Short mmCIF file of the N, C-alpha and C atoms (twelve columns), coordinates in Angstrom:
data_MODEL
# 
_entry.id   MODEL 
# 
loop_
_atom_site.group_PDB 
_atom_site.id 
_atom_site.type_symbol 
_atom_site.label_atom_id 
_atom_site.label_alt_id 
_atom_site.label_comp_id 
_atom_site.label_asym_id 
_atom_site.label_seq_id 
_atom_site.Cartn_x 
_atom_site.Cartn_y 
_atom_site.Cartn_z 
_atom_site.pdbx_PDB_model_num 
ATOM 1   N N  . UNK A 1  78.092 -58.546 -5.446  1 
ATOM 2   C CA . UNK A 1  78.539 -59.668 -6.153  1 
ATOM 3   C C  . UNK A 1  80.041 -59.759 -6.242  1 
ATOM 4   N N  . UNK A 2  80.674 -58.643 -6.616  1 
ATOM 5   C CA . UNK A 2  82.152 -58.693 -6.779  1 
ATOM 6   C C  . UNK A 2  82.885 -58.909 -5.484  1 
ATOM 7   N N  . UNK A 3  82.383 -58.315 -4.413  1 
ATOM 8   C CA . UNK A 3  83.021 -58.527 -3.123  1 
ATOM 9   C C  . UNK A 3  82.953 -60.006 -2.695  1 
ATOM 10  N N  . UNK A 4  81.766 -60.589 -2.898  1 
ATOM 11  C CA . UNK A 4  81.572 -61.981 -2.528  1 
ATOM 12  C C  . UNK A 4  82.514 -62.902 -3.382  1 
ATOM 13  N N  . UNK A 5  82.576 -62.605 -4.712  1 
ATOM 14  C CA . UNK A 5  83.406 -63.452 -5.568  1 
ATOM 15  C C  . UNK A 5  84.855 -63.257 -5.281  1 
ATOM 16  N N  . UNK A 6  85.305 -62.082 -4.968  1 
ATOM 17  C CA . UNK A 6  86.681 -61.817 -4.607  1 
ATOM 18  C C  . UNK A 6  86.988 -62.621 -3.267  1 
ATOM 19  N N  . UNK A 7  86.153 -62.569 -2.333  1 
ATOM 20  C CA . UNK A 7  86.357 -63.318 -1.131  1 
ATOM 21  C C  . UNK A 7  86.414 -64.834 -1.387  1 
ATOM 22  N N  . UNK A 8  85.555 -65.368 -2.217  1 
ATOM 23  C CA . UNK A 8  85.632 -66.803 -2.652  1 
ATOM 24  C C  . UNK A 8  86.948 -67.118 -3.274  1 
ATOM 25  N N  . UNK A 9  87.415 -66.291 -4.185  1 
ATOM 26  C CA . UNK A 9  88.622 -66.480 -4.883  1 
ATOM 27  C C  . UNK A 9  89.835 -66.457 -3.920  1 
ATOM 28  N N  . UNK A 10 89.840 -65.559 -2.991  1 
ATOM 29  C CA . UNK A 10 90.869 -65.455 -1.978  1 
ATOM 30  C C  . UNK A 10 90.868 -66.666 -1.034  1 
ATOM 31  N N  . UNK A 11 89.754 -67.113 -0.628  1 
ATOM 32  C CA . UNK A 11 89.624 -68.378 0.183   1 
ATOM 33  C C  . UNK A 11 90.164 -69.551 -0.530  1 
ATOM 34  N N  . UNK A 12 89.716 -69.645 -1.846  1 
ATOM 35  C CA . UNK A 12 90.212 -70.823 -2.647  1 
ATOM 36  C C  . UNK A 12 91.746 -70.766 -2.800  1 
ATOM 37  N N  . UNK A 13 92.323 -69.603 -3.042  1 
ATOM 38  C CA . UNK A 13 93.668 -69.401 -3.127  1 
ATOM 39  C C  . UNK A 13 94.468 -69.866 -1.858  1 
ATOM 40  N N  . UNK A 14 93.866 -69.435 -0.723  1 
ATOM 41  C CA . UNK A 14 94.453 -69.802 0.626   1 
ATOM 42  C C  . UNK A 14 94.385 -71.286 0.852   1 
ATOM 43  N N  . UNK A 15 93.342 -71.935 0.303   1 
ATOM 44  C CA . UNK A 15 93.244 -73.417 0.442   1 
ATOM 45  C C  . UNK A 15 93.993 -74.214 -0.666  1 
ATOM 46  N N  . UNK A 16 94.708 -73.452 -1.526  1 
ATOM 47  C CA . UNK A 16 95.520 -74.056 -2.612  1 
ATOM 48  C C  . UNK A 16 94.600 -74.864 -3.604  1 
ATOM 49  N N  . UNK A 17 93.368 -74.317 -3.842  1 
ATOM 50  C CA . UNK A 17 92.512 -74.994 -4.830  1 
ATOM 51  C C  . UNK A 17 93.103 -74.835 -6.210  1 
ATOM 52  N N  . UNK A 18 92.906 -75.845 -7.048  1 
ATOM 53  C CA . UNK A 18 93.344 -75.788 -8.406  1 
ATOM 54  C C  . UNK A 18 92.387 -75.131 -9.362  1 
ATOM 55  N N  . UNK A 19 91.068 -75.239 -8.997  1 
ATOM 56  C CA . UNK A 19 89.982 -74.638 -9.815  1 
ATOM 57  C C  . UNK A 19 88.751 -74.423 -9.041  1 
ATOM 58  N N  . UNK A 20 87.886 -73.546 -9.517  1 
ATOM 59  C CA . UNK A 20 86.610 -73.359 -8.966  1 
ATOM 60  C C  . UNK A 20 85.579 -73.694 -10.045 1 
ATOM 61  N N  . UNK A 21 84.476 -74.313 -9.654  1 
ATOM 62  C CA . UNK A 21 83.409 -74.625 -10.534 1 
ATOM 63  C C  . UNK A 21 82.111 -74.023 -10.029 1 
ATOM 64  N N  . UNK A 22 81.270 -73.643 -10.873 1 
ATOM 65  C CA . UNK A 22 79.972 -73.115 -10.428 1 
ATOM 66  C C  . UNK A 22 78.907 -73.551 -11.456 1 
ATOM 67  N N  . UNK A 23 77.711 -73.681 -10.868 1 
ATOM 68  C CA . UNK A 23 76.487 -73.941 -11.743 1 
ATOM 69  C C  . UNK A 23 75.573 -72.734 -11.685 1 
ATOM 70  N N  . UNK A 24 74.963 -72.387 -12.833 1 
ATOM 71  C CA . UNK A 24 74.112 -71.274 -12.898 1 
ATOM 72  C C  . UNK A 24 72.979 -71.535 -13.870 1 
ATOM 73  N N  . UNK A 25 72.260 -70.453 -14.205 1 
ATOM 74  C CA . UNK A 25 71.156 -70.534 -15.082 1 
ATOM 75  C C  . UNK A 25 71.336 -69.483 -16.154 1 
ATOM 76  N N  . UNK A 26 71.032 -69.822 -17.439 1 
ATOM 77  C CA . UNK A 26 71.225 -68.886 -18.566 1 
ATOM 78  C C  . UNK A 26 70.344 -67.655 -18.421 1 
ATOM 79  N N  . UNK A 27 69.388 -67.710 -17.578 1 
ATOM 80  C CA . UNK A 27 68.506 -66.511 -17.366 1 
ATOM 81  C C  . UNK A 27 69.235 -65.451 -16.516 1 
ATOM 82  N N  . UNK A 28 70.222 -65.774 -15.858 1 
ATOM 83  C CA . UNK A 28 70.928 -64.899 -14.892 1 
ATOM 84  C C  . UNK A 28 72.063 -64.206 -15.625 1 
ATOM 85  N N  . UNK A 29 71.743 -63.410 -16.604 1 
ATOM 86  C CA . UNK A 29 72.752 -62.860 -17.480 1 
ATOM 87  C C  . UNK A 29 73.703 -61.875 -16.724 1 
ATOM 88  N N  . UNK A 30 73.245 -61.116 -15.778 1 
ATOM 89  C CA . UNK A 30 74.128 -60.219 -15.022 1 
ATOM 90  C C  . UNK A 30 75.166 -61.023 -14.279 1 
ATOM 91  N N  . UNK A 31 74.733 -62.088 -13.638 1 
ATOM 92  C CA . UNK A 31 75.699 -62.946 -12.965 1 
ATOM 93  C C  . UNK A 31 76.715 -63.644 -13.870 1 
ATOM 94  N N  . UNK A 32 76.201 -64.108 -14.994 1 
ATOM 95  C CA . UNK A 32 77.083 -64.702 -15.955 1 
ATOM 96  C C  . UNK A 32 78.157 -63.765 -16.472 1 
ATOM 97  N N  . UNK A 33 77.809 -62.557 -16.723 1 
ATOM 98  C CA . UNK A 33 78.775 -61.539 -17.163 1 
ATOM 99  C C  . UNK A 33 79.808 -61.295 -16.077 1 
ATOM 100 N N  . UNK A 34 79.372 -61.260 -14.870 1 
ATOM 101 C CA . UNK A 34 80.314 -61.100 -13.698 1 
ATOM 102 C C  . UNK A 34 81.301 -62.263 -13.681 1 
ATOM 103 N N  . UNK A 35 80.791 -63.399 -13.737 1 
ATOM 104 C CA . UNK A 35 81.720 -64.632 -13.822 1 
ATOM 105 C C  . UNK A 35 82.683 -64.603 -14.945 1 
ATOM 106 N N  . UNK A 36 82.203 -64.156 -16.124 1 
ATOM 107 C CA . UNK A 36 83.060 -64.004 -17.306 1 
ATOM 108 C C  . UNK A 36 84.157 -62.946 -16.970 1 
ATOM 109 N N  . UNK A 37 83.763 -61.925 -16.417 1 
ATOM 110 C CA . UNK A 37 84.778 -60.788 -16.084 1 
ATOM 111 C C  . UNK A 37 85.894 -61.365 -15.156 1 
ATOM 112 N N  . UNK A 38 85.498 -62.235 -14.312 1 
ATOM 113 C CA . UNK A 38 86.533 -62.822 -13.370 1 
ATOM 114 C C  . UNK A 38 87.272 -64.006 -14.037 1 
ATOM 115 N N  . UNK A 39 87.010 -64.317 -15.307 1 
ATOM 116 C CA . UNK A 39 87.740 -65.300 -16.012 1 
ATOM 117 C C  . UNK A 39 87.130 -66.662 -16.035 1 
ATOM 118 N N  . UNK A 40 85.962 -66.876 -15.487 1 
ATOM 119 C CA . UNK A 40 85.273 -68.205 -15.614 1 
ATOM 120 C C  . UNK A 40 84.945 -68.432 -17.134 1 
ATOM 121 N N  . UNK A 41 85.077 -69.758 -17.468 1 
ATOM 122 C CA . UNK A 41 84.731 -70.150 -18.837 1 
ATOM 123 C C  . UNK A 41 83.661 -71.251 -18.787 1 
ATOM 124 N N  . UNK A 42 82.900 -71.306 -19.857 1 
ATOM 125 C CA . UNK A 42 81.781 -72.259 -19.960 1 
ATOM 126 C C  . UNK A 42 82.453 -73.659 -20.209 1 
ATOM 127 N N  . UNK A 43 81.916 -74.701 -19.510 1 
ATOM 128 C CA . UNK A 43 82.331 -76.053 -19.728 1 
ATOM 129 C C  . UNK A 43 81.058 -76.904 -19.921 1 
ATOM 130 N N  . UNK A 44 81.254 -78.186 -20.297 1 
ATOM 131 C CA . UNK A 44 80.156 -79.051 -20.525 1 
ATOM 132 C C  . UNK A 44 79.394 -79.212 -19.114 1 
ATOM 133 N N  . UNK A 45 78.124 -79.265 -19.209 1 
ATOM 134 C CA . UNK A 45 77.320 -79.391 -17.974 1 
ATOM 135 C C  . UNK A 45 77.277 -80.897 -17.651 1 
ATOM 136 N N  . UNK A 46 78.044 -81.329 -16.621 1 
ATOM 137 C CA . UNK A 46 78.077 -82.739 -16.156 1 
ATOM 138 C C  . UNK A 46 77.857 -82.675 -14.664 1 
ATOM 139 N N  . UNK A 47 77.306 -83.811 -14.200 1 
ATOM 140 C CA . UNK A 47 77.092 -83.977 -12.760 1 
ATOM 141 C C  . UNK A 47 76.443 -82.819 -12.136 1 
ATOM 142 N N  . UNK A 48 75.328 -82.424 -12.789 1 
ATOM 143 C CA . UNK A 48 74.571 -81.215 -12.297 1 
ATOM 144 C C  . UNK A 48 73.746 -81.556 -11.038 1 
ATOM 145 N N  . UNK A 49 74.054 -80.917 -9.918  1 
ATOM 146 C CA . UNK A 49 73.360 -81.236 -8.638  1 
ATOM 147 C C  . UNK A 49 72.069 -80.378 -8.454  1 
ATOM 148 N N  . UNK A 50 71.867 -79.409 -9.417  1 
ATOM 149 C CA . UNK A 50 70.714 -78.464 -9.246  1 
ATOM 150 C C  . UNK A 50 69.716 -78.644 -10.407 1 
ATOM 151 N N  . UNK A 51 68.462 -78.629 -10.081 1 
ATOM 152 C CA . UNK A 51 67.458 -78.792 -11.127 1 
ATOM 153 C C  . UNK A 51 67.391 -77.559 -11.978 1 
ATOM 154 N N  . UNK A 52 67.633 -76.399 -11.557 1 
ATOM 155 C CA . UNK A 52 67.438 -75.149 -12.265 1 
ATOM 156 C C  . UNK A 52 68.686 -74.780 -13.072 1 
ATOM 157 N N  . UNK A 53 69.818 -75.365 -12.788 1 
ATOM 158 C CA . UNK A 53 71.071 -75.006 -13.438 1 
ATOM 159 C C  . UNK A 53 71.176 -75.627 -14.861 1 
ATOM 160 N N  . UNK A 54 71.483 -74.762 -15.817 1 
ATOM 161 C CA . UNK A 54 71.707 -75.239 -17.134 1 
ATOM 162 C C  . UNK A 54 73.022 -74.778 -17.767 1 
ATOM 163 N N  . UNK A 55 73.876 -74.251 -16.833 1 
ATOM 164 C CA . UNK A 55 75.175 -73.833 -17.258 1 
ATOM 165 C C  . UNK A 55 76.230 -74.178 -16.160 1 
ATOM 166 N N  . UNK A 56 77.390 -74.605 -16.575 1 
ATOM 167 C CA . UNK A 56 78.548 -74.864 -15.690 1 
ATOM 168 C C  . UNK A 56 79.671 -74.055 -16.160 1 
ATOM 169 N N  . UNK A 57 80.431 -73.374 -15.200 1 
ATOM 170 C CA . UNK A 57 81.548 -72.616 -15.492 1 
ATOM 171 C C  . UNK A 57 82.683 -72.966 -14.554 1 
ATOM 172 N N  . UNK A 58 83.902 -72.824 -15.029 1 
ATOM 173 C CA . UNK A 58 85.101 -73.078 -14.205 1 
ATOM 174 C C  . UNK A 58 86.152 -72.034 -14.346 1 
ATOM 175 N N  . UNK A 59 86.995 -71.899 -13.308 1 
ATOM 176 C CA . UNK A 59 88.027 -70.989 -13.345 1 
ATOM 177 C C  . UNK A 59 89.222 -71.717 -12.790 1 
ATOM 178 N N  . UNK A 60 90.308 -71.854 -13.659 1 
ATOM 179 C CA . UNK A 60 91.537 -72.524 -13.270 1 
ATOM 180 C C  . UNK A 60 92.313 -71.516 -12.349 1 
ATOM 181 N N  . UNK A 61 92.776 -71.975 -11.206 1 
ATOM 182 C CA . UNK A 61 93.566 -71.186 -10.330 1 
ATOM 183 C C  . UNK A 61 95.028 -71.499 -10.430 1 
ATOM 184 N N  . UNK A 62 95.409 -72.409 -11.236 1 
ATOM 185 C CA . UNK A 62 96.803 -72.762 -11.518 1 
ATOM 186 C C  . UNK A 62 97.354 -71.697 -12.408 1 
ATOM 187 N N  . UNK A 63 98.489 -71.044 -11.999 1 
ATOM 188 C CA . UNK A 63 99.143 -70.011 -12.737 1 
ATOM 189 C C  . UNK A 63 98.199 -68.844 -12.996 1 
ATOM 190 N N  . UNK A 64 97.164 -68.672 -12.155 1 
ATOM 191 C CA . UNK A 64 96.267 -67.578 -12.268 1 
ATOM 192 C C  . UNK A 64 96.375 -66.666 -11.057 1 
ATOM 193 N N  . UNK A 65 96.726 -65.445 -11.303 1 
ATOM 194 C CA . UNK A 65 96.847 -64.467 -10.225 1 
ATOM 195 C C  . UNK A 65 95.488 -64.050 -9.767  1 
ATOM 196 N N  . UNK A 66 95.099 -64.505 -8.521  1 
ATOM 197 C CA . UNK A 66 93.828 -64.102 -7.981  1 
ATOM 198 C C  . UNK A 66 93.799 -62.850 -7.296  1 
# 
């Protein structure tokens, strides 16, 4: 999980993305803890494209050393 997330963050940085958003499920506690360790924060669940997702998290990449 950490390797994949690091690769995603590096790719986003190379693309000059300003933020990353992800949708997850509250039952996936191990994944949520990993996202929190990487600095993702919980935001209001809007525009949910997934039936099983009940959580949205975002990570600002502006002024964030990836």
